[in-house]
CSV table of C-alpha atoms in Angstrom, one decimal:
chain,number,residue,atom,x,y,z
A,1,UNK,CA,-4.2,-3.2,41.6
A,2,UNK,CA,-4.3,-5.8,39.8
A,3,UNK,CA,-8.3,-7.0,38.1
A,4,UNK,CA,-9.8,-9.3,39.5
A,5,UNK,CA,-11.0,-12.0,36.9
A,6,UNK,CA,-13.8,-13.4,38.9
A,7,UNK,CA,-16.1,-10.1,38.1
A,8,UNK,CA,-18.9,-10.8,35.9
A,9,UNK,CA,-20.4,-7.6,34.3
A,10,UNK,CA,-24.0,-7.6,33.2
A,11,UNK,CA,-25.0,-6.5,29.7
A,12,UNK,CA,-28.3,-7.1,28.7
A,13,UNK,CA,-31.3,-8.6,30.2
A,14,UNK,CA,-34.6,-9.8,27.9
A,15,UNK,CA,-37.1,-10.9,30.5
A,16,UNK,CA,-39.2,-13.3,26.8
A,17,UNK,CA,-37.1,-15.6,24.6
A,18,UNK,CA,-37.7,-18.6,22.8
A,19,UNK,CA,-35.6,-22.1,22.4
A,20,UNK,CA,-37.0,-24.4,19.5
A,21,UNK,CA,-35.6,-27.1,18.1
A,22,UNK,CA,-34.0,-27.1,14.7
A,23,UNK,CA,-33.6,-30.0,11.9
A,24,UNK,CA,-29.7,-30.7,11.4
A,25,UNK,CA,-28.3,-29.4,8.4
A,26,UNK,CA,-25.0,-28.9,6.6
A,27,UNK,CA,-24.6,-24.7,7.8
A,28,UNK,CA,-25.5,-23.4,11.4
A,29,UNK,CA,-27.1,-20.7,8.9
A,30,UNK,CA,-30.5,-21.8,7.9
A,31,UNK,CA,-34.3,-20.3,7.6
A,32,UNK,CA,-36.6,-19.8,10.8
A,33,UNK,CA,-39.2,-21.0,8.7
A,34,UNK,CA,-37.9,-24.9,8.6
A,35,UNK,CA,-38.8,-24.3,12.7
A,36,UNK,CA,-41.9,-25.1,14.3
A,37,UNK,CA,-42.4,-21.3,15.8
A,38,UNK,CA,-45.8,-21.8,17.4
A,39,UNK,CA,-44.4,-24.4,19.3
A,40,UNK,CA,-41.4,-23.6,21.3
A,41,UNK,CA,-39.7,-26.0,23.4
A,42,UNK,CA,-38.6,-23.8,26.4
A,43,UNK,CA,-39.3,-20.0,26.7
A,44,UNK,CA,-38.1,-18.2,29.8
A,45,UNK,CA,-35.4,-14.9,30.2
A,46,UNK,CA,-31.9,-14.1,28.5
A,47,UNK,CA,-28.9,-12.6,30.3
A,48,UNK,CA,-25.7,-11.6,28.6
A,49,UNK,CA,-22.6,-11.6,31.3
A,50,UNK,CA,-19.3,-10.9,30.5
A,51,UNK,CA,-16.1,-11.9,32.7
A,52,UNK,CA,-12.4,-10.8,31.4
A,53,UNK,CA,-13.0,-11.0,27.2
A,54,UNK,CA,-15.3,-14.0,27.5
A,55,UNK,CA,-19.2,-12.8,27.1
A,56,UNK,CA,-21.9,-15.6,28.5
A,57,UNK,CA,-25.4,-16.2,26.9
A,58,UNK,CA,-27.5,-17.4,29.7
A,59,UNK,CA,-31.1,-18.5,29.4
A,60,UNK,CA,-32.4,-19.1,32.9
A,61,UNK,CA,-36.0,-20.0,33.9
A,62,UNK,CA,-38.8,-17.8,36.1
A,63,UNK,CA,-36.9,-19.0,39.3
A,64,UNK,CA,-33.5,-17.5,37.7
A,65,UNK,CA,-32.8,-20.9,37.8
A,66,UNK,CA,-29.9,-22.0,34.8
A,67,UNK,CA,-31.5,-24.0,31.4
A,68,UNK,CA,-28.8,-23.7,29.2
A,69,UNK,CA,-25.8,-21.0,28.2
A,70,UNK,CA,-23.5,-19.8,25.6
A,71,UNK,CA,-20.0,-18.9,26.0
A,72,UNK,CA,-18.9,-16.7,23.5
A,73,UNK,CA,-15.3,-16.0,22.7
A,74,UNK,CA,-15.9,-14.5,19.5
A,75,UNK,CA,-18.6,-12.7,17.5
A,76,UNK,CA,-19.6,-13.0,15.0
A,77,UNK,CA,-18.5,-16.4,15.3
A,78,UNK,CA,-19.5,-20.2,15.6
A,79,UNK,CA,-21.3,-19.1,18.6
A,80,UNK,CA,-24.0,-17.3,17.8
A,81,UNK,CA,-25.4,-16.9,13.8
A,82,UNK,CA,-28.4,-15.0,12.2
A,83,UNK,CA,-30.7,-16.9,10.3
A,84,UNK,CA,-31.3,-16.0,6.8
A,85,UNK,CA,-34.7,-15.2,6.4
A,86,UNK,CA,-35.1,-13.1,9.6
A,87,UNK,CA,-33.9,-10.6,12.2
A,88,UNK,CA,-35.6,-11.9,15.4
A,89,UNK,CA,-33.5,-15.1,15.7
A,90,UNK,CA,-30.5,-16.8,16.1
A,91,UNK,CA,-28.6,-19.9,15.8
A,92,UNK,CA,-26.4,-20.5,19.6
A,93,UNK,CA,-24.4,-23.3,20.4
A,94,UNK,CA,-24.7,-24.3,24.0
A,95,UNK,CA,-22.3,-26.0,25.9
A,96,UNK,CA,-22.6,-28.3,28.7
A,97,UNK,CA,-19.3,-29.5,29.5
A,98,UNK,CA,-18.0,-31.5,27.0
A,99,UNK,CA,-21.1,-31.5,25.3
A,100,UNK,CA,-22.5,-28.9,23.2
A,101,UNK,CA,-25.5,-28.7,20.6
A,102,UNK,CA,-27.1,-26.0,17.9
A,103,UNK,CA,-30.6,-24.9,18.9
A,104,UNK,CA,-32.7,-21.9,17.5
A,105,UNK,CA,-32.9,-18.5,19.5
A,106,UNK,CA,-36.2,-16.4,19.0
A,107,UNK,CA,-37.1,-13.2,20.3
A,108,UNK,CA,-41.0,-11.8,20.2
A,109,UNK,CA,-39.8,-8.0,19.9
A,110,UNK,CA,-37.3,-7.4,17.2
A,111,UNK,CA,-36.3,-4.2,19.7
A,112,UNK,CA,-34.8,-6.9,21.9
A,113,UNK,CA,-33.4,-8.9,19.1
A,114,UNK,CA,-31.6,-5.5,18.4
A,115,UNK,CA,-30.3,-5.1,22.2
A,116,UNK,CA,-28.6,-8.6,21.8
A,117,UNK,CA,-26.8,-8.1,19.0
A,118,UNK,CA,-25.8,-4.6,20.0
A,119,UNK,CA,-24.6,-5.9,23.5
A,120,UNK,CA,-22.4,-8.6,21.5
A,121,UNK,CA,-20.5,-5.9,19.1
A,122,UNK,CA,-20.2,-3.7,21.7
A,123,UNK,CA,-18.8,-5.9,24.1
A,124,UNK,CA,-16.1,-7.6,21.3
A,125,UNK,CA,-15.3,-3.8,20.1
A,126,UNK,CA,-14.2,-2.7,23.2
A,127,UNK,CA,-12.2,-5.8,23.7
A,128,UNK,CA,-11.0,-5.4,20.6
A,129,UNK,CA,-9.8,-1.8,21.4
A,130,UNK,CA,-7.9,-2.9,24.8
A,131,UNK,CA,-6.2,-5.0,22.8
A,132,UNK,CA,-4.8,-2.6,19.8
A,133,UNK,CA,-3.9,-0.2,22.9
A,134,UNK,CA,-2.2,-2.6,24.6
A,135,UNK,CA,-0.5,-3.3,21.5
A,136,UNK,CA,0.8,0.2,20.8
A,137,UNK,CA,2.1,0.3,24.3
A,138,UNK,CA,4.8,-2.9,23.9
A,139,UNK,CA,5.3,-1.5,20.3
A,140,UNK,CA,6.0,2.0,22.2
A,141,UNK,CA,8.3,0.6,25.3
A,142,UNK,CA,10.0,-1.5,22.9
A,143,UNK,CA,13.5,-0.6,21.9
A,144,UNK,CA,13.7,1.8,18.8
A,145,UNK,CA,15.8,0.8,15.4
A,146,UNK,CA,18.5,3.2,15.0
A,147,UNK,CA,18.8,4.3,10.9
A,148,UNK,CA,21.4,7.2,11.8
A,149,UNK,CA,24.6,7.1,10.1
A,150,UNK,CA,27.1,6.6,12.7
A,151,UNK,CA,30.4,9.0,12.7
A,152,UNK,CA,32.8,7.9,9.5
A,153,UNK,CA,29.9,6.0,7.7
A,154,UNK,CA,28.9,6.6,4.1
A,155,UNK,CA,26.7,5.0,2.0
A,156,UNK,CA,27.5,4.0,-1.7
A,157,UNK,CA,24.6,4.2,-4.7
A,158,UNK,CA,25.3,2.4,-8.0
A,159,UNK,CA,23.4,3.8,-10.7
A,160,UNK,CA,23.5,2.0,-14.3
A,161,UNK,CA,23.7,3.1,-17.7
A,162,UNK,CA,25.6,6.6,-16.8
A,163,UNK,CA,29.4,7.0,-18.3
A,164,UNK,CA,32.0,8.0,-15.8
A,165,UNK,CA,33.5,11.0,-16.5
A,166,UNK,CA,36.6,12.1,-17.0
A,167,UNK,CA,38.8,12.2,-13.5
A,168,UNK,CA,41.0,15.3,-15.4
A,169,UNK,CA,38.0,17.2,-15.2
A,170,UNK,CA,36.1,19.0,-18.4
A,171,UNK,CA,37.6,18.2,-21.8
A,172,UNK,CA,40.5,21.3,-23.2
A,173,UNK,CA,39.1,22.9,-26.2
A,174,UNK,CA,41.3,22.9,-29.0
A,175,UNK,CA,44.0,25.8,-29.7
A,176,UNK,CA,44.3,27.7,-32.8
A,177,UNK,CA,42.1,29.3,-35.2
A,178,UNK,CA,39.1,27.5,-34.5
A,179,UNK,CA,40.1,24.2,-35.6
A,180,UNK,CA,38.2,21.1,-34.7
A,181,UNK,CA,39.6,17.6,-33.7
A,182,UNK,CA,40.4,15.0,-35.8
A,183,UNK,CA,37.0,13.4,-37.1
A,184,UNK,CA,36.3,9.5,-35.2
A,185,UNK,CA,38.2,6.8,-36.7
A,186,UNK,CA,40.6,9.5,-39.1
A,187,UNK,CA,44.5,8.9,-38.5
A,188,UNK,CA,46.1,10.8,-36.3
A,189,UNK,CA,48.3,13.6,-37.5
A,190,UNK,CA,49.6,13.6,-41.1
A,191,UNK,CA,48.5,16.9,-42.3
A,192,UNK,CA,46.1,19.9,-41.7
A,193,UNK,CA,42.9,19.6,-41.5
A,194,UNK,CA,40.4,21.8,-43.5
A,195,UNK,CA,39.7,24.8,-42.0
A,196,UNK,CA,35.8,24.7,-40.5
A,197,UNK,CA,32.0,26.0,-42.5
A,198,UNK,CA,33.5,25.2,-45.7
A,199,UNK,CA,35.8,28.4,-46.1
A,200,UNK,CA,38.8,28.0,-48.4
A,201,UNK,CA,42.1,29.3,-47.3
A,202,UNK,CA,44.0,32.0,-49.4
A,203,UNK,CA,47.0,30.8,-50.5
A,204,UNK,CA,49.9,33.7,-49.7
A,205,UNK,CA,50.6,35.8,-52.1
A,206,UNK,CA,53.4,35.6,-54.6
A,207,UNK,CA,56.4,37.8,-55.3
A,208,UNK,CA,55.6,38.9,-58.6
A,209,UNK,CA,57.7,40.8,-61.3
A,210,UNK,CA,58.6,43.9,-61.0
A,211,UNK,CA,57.9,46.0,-63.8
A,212,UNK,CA,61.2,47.6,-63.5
A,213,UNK,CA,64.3,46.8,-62.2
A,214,UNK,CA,65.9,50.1,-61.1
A,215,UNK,CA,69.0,47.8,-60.2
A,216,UNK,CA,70.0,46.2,-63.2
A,217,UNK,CA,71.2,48.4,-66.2
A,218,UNK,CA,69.0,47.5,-69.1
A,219,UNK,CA,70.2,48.2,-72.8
A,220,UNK,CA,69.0,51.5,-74.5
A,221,UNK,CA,67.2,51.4,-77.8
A,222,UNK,CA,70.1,51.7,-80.8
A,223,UNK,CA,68.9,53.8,-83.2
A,224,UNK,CA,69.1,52.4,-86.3
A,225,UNK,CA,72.2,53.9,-88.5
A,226,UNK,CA,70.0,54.5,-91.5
A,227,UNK,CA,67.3,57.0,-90.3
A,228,UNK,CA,66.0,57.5,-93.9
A,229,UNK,CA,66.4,53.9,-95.0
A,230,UNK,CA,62.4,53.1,-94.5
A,231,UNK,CA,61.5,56.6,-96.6
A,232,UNK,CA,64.4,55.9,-99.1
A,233,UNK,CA,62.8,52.6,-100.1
A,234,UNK,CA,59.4,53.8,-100.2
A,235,UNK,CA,61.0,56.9,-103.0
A,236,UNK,CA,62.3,54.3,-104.7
């Protein structure tokens, strides 16, 4: 069923308030001191109504008949302020039509002056509430965004400063005794290159002489053909 936005809730009732009359000034903010407090211009009862997410300040006389009121969209607002130098009153603007003006709220308990500004938060709190619910449910009944990847779809990531590698796969090591490539910036072939840590390479070995040559005849000592010559000259 749909609400009915002619109801009018009641939150708060203060049977003793005061209206005075404030000096004009720059801020709605001010000092209850600058106000003439023993001499109030209207005293009578406060009612605080609410109807949809409006809230009414209504200050009506012994006869419940209407002096002036309030209508509060918004607290804390423009609508009703607390004065600087105390907790007991406030600065409402009242409206009258087209016509509005500033004037000073006072309360003699500051229990009550606690009721009214409890009955405002409260009020704009829950309001505020039905509206983040209210919220979450068109967020919730609204149609999702779909991040899946879809069938066939891929997504490509470019990453800087890494080298592409090789599409042949790892590098072949080199074949052969342990021999490393050519260093960076030497020529290509032309030689071989020095065998690795330094070690030196044993050149092959050398056919050397034979001491004797069982193959080839070799000349037999002559004898000389004076045996005696070296002892005949030494006789003589």
């Amino acid at each position: 069923m749909a609400e009915d936005s002619t109801y009018e809730s009641m939150l708060c009732v203060k049977p003793e308030v005061h209206v005075y009359r404030i000096p004009p000034r720059a801020s709605n903010r001010g000092y209850a001191a600058d106000w003439k407090l023993d001499e109030p211009a209207w005293s009578g009862r406060l009612k605080i109504t609410a109807k949809d997410k409006k809230a009414f300040i209504k200050l009506e006389d012994r006869n419940t008949e209407l002096y002036a009121q309030a209508p509060v969209e918004q607290y804390p607002g423009i609508t009703v302020e607390a004065v600087t130098d105390s907790s007991r009153y406030f600065v409402i603007r009242i409206e009258d039509g087209t016509r509005h003006a500033f004037i000073g709220l006072g309360f003699a308990d500051r229990g009550d002056s606690f009721d009214f500004n409890v009955a405002l938060q409260d009020h704009f709190w829950v309001k505020q509430e039905g509206d983040l619910a209210k919220l979450e449910a068109s967020q919730s009944s609204a149609p999702k965004l779909d991040l899946s990847f879809k069938e066939g779809q891929t997504i490509k990531i470019s990453i800087g400063n890494i080298k592409k590698k090789d599409v042949g796969g790892a590098k072949p090591r080199p074949l052969g005794g342990g021999l490393l490539p050519p260093p960076p910036g030497g020529k290509a072939g032309g030689g071989v290159l020095p065998p690795p840590g330094g070690l030196q390479t044993v050149p092959a070995a050398q056919p050397s002489t034979p001491l004797l040559d069982l193959g080839s005849p070799v000349a037999a000592a002559q004898p000389s053909s004076d045996m005696w010559g070296d002892f005949t000259s030494a006789g003589s």
